[in-house]
Tab-separated table of N, CA and C in Angstrom:
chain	number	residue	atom	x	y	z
A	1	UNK	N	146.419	-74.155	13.164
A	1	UNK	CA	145.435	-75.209	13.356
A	1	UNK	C	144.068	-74.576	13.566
A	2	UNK	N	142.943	-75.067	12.992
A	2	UNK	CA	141.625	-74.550	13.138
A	2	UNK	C	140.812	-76.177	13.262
A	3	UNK	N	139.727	-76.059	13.884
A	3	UNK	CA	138.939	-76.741	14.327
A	3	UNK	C	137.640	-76.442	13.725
A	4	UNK	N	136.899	-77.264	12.588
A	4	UNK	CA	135.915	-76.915	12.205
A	4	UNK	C	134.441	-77.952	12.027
A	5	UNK	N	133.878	-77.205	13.292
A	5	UNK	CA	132.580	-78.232	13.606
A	5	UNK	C	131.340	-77.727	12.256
A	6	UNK	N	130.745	-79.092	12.503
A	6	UNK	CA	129.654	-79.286	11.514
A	6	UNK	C	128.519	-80.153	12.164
A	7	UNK	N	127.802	-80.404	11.023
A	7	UNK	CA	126.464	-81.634	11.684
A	7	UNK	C	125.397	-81.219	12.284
A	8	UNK	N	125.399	-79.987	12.768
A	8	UNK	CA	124.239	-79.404	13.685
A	8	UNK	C	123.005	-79.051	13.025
A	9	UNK	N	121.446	-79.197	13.499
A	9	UNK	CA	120.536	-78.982	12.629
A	9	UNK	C	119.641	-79.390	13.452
A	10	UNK	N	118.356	-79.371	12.750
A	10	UNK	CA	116.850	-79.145	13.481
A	10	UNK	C	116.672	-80.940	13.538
A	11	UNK	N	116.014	-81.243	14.438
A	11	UNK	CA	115.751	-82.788	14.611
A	11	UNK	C	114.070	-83.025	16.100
A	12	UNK	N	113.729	-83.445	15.393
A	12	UNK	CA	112.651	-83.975	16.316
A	12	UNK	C	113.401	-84.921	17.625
A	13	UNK	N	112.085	-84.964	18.926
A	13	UNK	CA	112.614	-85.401	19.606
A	13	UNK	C	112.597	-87.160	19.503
A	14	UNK	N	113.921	-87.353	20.273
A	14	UNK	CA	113.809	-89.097	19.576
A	14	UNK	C	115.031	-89.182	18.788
A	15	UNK	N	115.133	-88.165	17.703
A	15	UNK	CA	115.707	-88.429	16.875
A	15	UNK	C	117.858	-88.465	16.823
A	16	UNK	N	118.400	-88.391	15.991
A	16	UNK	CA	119.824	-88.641	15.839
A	16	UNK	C	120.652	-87.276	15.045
A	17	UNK	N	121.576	-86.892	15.760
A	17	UNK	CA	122.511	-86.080	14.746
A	17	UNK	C	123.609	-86.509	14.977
A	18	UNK	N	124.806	-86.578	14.129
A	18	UNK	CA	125.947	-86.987	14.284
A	18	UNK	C	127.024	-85.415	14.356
A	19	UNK	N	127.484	-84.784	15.235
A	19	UNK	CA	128.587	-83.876	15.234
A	19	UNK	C	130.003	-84.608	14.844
A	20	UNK	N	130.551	-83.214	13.524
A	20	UNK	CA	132.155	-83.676	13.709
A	20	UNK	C	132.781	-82.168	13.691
A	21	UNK	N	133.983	-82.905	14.064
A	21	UNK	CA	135.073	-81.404	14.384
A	21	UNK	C	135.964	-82.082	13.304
A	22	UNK	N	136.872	-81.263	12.988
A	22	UNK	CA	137.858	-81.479	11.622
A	22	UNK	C	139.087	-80.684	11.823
A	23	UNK	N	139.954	-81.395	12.643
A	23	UNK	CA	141.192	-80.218	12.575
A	23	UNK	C	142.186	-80.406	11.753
A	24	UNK	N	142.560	-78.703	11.344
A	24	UNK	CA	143.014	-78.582	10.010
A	24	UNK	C	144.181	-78.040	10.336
A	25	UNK	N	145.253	-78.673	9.371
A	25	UNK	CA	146.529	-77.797	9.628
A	25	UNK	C	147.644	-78.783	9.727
A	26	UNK	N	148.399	-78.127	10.903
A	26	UNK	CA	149.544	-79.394	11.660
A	26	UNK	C	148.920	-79.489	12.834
A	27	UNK	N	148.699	-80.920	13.030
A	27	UNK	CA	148.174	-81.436	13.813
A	27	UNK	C	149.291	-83.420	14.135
A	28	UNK	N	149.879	-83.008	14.970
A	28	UNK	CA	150.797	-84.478	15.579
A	28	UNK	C	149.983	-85.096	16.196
A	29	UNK	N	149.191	-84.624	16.992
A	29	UNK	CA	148.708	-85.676	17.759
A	29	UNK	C	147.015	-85.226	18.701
A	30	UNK	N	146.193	-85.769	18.794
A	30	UNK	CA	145.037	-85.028	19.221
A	30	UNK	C	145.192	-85.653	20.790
A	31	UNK	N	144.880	-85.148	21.541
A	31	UNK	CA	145.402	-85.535	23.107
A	31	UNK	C	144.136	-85.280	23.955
A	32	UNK	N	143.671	-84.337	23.922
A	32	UNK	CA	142.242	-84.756	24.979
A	32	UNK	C	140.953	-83.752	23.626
A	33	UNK	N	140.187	-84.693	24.076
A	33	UNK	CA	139.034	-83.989	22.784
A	33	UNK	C	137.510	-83.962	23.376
A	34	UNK	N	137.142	-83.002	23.624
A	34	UNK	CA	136.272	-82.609	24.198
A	34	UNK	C	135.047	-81.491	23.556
A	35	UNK	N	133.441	-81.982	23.994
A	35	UNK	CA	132.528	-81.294	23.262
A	35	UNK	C	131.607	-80.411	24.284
A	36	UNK	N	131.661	-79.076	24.160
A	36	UNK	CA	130.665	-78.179	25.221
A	36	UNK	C	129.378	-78.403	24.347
A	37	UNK	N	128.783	-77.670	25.235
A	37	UNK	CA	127.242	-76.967	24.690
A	37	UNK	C	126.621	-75.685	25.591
A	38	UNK	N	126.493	-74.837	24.825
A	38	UNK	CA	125.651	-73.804	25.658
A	38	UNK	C	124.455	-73.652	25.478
A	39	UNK	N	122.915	-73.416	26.312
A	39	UNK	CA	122.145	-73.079	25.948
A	39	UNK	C	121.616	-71.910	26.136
A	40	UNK	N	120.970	-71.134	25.325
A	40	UNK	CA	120.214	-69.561	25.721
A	40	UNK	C	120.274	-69.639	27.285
A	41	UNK	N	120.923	-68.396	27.980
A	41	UNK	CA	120.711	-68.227	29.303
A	41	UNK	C	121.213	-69.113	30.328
A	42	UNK	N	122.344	-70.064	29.508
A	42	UNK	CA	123.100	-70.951	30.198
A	42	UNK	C	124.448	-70.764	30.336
A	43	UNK	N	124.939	-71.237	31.200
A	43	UNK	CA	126.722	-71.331	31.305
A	43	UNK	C	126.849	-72.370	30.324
A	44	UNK	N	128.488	-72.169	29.741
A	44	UNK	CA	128.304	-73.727	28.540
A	44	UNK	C	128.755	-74.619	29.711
A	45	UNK	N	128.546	-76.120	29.527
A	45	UNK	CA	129.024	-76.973	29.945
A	45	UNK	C	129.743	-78.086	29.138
A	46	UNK	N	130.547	-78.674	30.146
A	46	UNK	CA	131.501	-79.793	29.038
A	46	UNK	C	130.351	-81.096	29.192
A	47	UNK	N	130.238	-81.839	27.914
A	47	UNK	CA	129.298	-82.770	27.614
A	47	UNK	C	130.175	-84.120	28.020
A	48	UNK	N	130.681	-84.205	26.663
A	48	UNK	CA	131.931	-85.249	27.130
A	48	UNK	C	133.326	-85.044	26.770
A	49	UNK	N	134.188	-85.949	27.234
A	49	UNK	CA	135.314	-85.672	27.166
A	49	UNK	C	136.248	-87.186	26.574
A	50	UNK	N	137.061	-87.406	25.636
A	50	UNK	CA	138.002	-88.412	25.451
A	50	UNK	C	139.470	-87.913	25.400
A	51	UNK	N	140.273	-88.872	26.153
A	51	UNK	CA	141.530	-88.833	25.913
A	51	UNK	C	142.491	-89.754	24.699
A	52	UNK	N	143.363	-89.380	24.370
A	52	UNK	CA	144.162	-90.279	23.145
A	52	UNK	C	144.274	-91.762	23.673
A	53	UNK	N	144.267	-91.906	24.592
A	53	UNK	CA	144.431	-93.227	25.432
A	53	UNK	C	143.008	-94.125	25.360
A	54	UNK	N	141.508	-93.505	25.394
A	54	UNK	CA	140.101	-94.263	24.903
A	54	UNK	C	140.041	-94.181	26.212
A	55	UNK	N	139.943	-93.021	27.619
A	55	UNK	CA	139.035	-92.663	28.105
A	55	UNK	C	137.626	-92.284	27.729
A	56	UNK	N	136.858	-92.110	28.014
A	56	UNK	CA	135.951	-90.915	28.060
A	56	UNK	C	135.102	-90.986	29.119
A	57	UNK	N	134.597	-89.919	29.250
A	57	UNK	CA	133.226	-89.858	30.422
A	57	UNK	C	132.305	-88.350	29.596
A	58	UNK	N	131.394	-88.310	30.308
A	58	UNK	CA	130.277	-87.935	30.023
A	58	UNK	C	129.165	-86.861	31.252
A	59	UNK	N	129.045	-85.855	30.940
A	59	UNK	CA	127.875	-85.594	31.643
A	59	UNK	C	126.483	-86.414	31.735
A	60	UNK	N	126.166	-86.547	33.107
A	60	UNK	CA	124.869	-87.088	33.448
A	60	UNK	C	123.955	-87.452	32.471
A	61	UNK	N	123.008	-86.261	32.557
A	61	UNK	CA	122.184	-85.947	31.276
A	61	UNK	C	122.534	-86.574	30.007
A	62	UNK	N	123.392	-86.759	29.508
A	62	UNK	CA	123.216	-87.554	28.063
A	62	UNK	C	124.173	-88.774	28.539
A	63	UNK	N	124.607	-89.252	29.192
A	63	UNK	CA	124.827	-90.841	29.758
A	63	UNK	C	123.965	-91.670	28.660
A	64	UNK	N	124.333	-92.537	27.987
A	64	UNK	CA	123.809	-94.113	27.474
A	64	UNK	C	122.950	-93.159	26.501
A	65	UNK	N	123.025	-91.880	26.155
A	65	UNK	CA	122.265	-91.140	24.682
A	65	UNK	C	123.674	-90.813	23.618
A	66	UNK	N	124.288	-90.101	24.274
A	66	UNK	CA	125.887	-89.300	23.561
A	66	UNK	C	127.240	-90.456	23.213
A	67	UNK	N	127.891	-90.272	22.439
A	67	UNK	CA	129.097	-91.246	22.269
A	67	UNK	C	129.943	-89.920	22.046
A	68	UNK	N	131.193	-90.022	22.127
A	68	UNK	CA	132.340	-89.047	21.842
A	68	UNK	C	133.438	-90.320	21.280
A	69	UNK	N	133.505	-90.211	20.099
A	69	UNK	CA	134.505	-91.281	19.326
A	69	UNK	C	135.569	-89.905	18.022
A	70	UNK	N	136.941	-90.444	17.846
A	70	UNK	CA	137.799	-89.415	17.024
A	70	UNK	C	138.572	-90.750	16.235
A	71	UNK	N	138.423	-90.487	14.788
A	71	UNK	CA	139.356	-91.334	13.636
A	71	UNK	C	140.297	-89.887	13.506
A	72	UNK	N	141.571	-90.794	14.139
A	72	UNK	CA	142.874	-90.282	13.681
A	72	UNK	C	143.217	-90.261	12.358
A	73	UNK	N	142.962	-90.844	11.721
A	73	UNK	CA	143.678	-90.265	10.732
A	73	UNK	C	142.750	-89.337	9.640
A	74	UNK	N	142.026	-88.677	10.085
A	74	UNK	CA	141.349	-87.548	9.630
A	74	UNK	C	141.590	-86.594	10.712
A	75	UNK	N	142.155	-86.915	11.828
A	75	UNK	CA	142.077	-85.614	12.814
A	75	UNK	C	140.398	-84.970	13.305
A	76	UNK	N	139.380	-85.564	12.926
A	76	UNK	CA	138.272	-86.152	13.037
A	76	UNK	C	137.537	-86.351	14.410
A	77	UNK	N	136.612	-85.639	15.564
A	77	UNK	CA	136.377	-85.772	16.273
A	77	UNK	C	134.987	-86.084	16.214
A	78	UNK	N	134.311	-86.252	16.656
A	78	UNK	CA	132.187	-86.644	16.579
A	78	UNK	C	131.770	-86.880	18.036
A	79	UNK	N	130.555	-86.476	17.869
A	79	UNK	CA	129.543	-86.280	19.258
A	79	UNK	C	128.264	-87.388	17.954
A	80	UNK	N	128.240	-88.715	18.413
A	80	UNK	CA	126.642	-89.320	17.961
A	80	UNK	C	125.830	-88.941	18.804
A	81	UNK	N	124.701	-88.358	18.857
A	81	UNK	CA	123.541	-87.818	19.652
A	81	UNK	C	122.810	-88.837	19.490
A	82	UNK	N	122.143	-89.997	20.260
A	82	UNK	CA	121.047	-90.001	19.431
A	82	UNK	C	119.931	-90.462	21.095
A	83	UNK	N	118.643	-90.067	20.787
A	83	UNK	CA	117.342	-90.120	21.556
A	83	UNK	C	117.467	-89.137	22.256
A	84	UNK	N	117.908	-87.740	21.203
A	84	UNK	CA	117.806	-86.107	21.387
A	84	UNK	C	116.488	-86.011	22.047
A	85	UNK	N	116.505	-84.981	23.182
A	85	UNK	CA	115.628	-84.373	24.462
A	85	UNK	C	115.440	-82.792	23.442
A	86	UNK	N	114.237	-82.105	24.082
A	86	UNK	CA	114.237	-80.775	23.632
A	86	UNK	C	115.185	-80.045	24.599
A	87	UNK	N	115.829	-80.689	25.611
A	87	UNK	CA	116.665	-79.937	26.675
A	87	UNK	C	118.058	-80.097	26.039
A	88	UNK	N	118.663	-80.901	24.574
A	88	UNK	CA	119.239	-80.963	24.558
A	88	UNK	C	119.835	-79.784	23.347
A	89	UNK	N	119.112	-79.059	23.069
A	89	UNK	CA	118.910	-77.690	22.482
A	89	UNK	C	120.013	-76.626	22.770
A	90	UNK	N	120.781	-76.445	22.134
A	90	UNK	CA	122.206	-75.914	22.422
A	90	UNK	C	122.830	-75.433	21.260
A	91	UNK	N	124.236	-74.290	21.408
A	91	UNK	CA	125.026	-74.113	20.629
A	91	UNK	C	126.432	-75.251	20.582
A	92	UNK	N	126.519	-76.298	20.001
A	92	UNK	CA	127.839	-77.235	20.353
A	92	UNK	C	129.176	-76.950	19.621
A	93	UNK	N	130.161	-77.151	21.102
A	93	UNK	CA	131.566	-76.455	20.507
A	93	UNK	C	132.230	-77.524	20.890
A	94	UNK	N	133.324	-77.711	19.796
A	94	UNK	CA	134.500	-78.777	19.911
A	94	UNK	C	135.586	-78.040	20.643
A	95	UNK	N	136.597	-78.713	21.080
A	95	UNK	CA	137.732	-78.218	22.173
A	95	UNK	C	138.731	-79.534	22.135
A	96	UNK	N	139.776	-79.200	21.825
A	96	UNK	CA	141.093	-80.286	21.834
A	96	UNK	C	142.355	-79.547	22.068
A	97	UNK	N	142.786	-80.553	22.862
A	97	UNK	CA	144.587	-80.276	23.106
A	97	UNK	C	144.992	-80.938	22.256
A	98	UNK	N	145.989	-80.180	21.775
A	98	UNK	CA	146.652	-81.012	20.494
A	98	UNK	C	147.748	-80.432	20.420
A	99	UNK	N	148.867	-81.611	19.926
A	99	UNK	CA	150.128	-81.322	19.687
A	99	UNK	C	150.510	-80.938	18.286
A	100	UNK	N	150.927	-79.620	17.706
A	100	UNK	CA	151.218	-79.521	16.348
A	100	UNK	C	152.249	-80.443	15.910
A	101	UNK	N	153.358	-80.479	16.383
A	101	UNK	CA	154.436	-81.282	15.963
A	101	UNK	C	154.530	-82.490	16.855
A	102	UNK	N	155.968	-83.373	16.624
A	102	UNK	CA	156.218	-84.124	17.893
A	102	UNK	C	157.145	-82.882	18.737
A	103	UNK	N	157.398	-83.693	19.923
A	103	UNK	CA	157.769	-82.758	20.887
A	103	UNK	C	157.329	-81.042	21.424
A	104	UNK	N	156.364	-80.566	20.816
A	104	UNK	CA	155.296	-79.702	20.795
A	104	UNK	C	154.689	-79.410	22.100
A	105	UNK	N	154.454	-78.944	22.640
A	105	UNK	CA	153.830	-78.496	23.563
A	105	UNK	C	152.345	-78.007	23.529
A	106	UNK	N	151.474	-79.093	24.148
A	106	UNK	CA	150.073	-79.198	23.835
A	106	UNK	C	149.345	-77.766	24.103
A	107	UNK	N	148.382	-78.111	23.150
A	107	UNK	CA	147.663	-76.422	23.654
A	107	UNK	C	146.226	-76.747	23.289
A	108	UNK	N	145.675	-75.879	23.726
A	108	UNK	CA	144.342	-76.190	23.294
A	108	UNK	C	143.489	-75.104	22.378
A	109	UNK	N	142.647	-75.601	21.332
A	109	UNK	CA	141.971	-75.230	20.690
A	109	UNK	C	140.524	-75.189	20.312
A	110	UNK	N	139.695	-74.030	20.100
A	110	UNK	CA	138.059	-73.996	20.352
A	110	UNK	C	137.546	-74.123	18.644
A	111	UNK	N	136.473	-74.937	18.196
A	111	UNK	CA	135.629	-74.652	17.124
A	111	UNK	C	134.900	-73.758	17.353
A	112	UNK	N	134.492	-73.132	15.764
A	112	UNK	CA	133.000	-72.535	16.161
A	112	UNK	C	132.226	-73.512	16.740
A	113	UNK	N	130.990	-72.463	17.174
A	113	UNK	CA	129.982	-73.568	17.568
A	113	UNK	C	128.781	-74.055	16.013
A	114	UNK	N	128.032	-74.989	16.117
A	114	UNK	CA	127.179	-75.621	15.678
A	114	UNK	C	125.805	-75.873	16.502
A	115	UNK	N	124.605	-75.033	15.791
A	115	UNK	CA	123.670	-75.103	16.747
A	115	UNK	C	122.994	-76.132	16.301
A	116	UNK	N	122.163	-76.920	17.349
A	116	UNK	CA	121.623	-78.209	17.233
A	116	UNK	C	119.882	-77.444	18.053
A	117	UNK	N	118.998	-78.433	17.299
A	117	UNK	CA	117.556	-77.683	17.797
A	117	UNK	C	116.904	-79.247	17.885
A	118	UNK	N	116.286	-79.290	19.272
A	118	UNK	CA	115.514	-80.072	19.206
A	118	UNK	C	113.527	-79.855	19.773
A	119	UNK	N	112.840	-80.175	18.348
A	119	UNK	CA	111.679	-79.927	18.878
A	119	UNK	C	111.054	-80.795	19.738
A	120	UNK	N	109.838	-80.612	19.962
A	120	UNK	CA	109.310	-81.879	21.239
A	120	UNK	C	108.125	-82.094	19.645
């Protein structure tokens, strides 16, 4: 299984990017799906987080800006950004537990990252 993020790119502030992750392979079931970000000289932090069940929560900072939504049947994860901050300037990495088979034993898996730039 590989996890392969995309979407990242230069955007004024204000503006919208849509992140997706794409996991490839055998994949049964996606179980918690979750998006970091690191910035230069930062620890990464977890942004948001959804469970297979339609939890999610969210760090502070992008509250009522970020959505974290996943179409199953692409195996398909996304971060909508939109009314991007220049603070929101980061390398973004996808992260999911996922079950390869049924009865499988969940594990978790990292994308590359995708850098996102926001100017002022």
């Amino acid at each position: 299984v590989q996890l392969q993020a995309s979407g990242g790119g230069w955007v004024q502030a204000g503006g919208s990017l849509r992140l997706s992750c794409e996991a490839s392979g055998n994949v049964f079931q996606l179980n918690v799906m979750r998006w970091y970000r690191q910035a230069p000289g930062k620890e990464r932090e977890l942004v948001a987080i959804m469970t297979s069940g339609g939890a999610k929560n969210y760090v502070d900072s992008v509250k009522g800006r970020f959505t974290i939504s996943v179409d199953n049947s692409k195996n398909t994860i996304y971060l909508q950004m939109n009314s991007l901050k220049p603070e929101d300037t980061a390398v973004y990495y996808c992260n999911a537990d996922l079950r390869k088979y049924y009865g499988s034993r969940k594990r978790e898996y990292w994308g590359q990252g995708t850098q996102v730039t926001v100017s002022s």
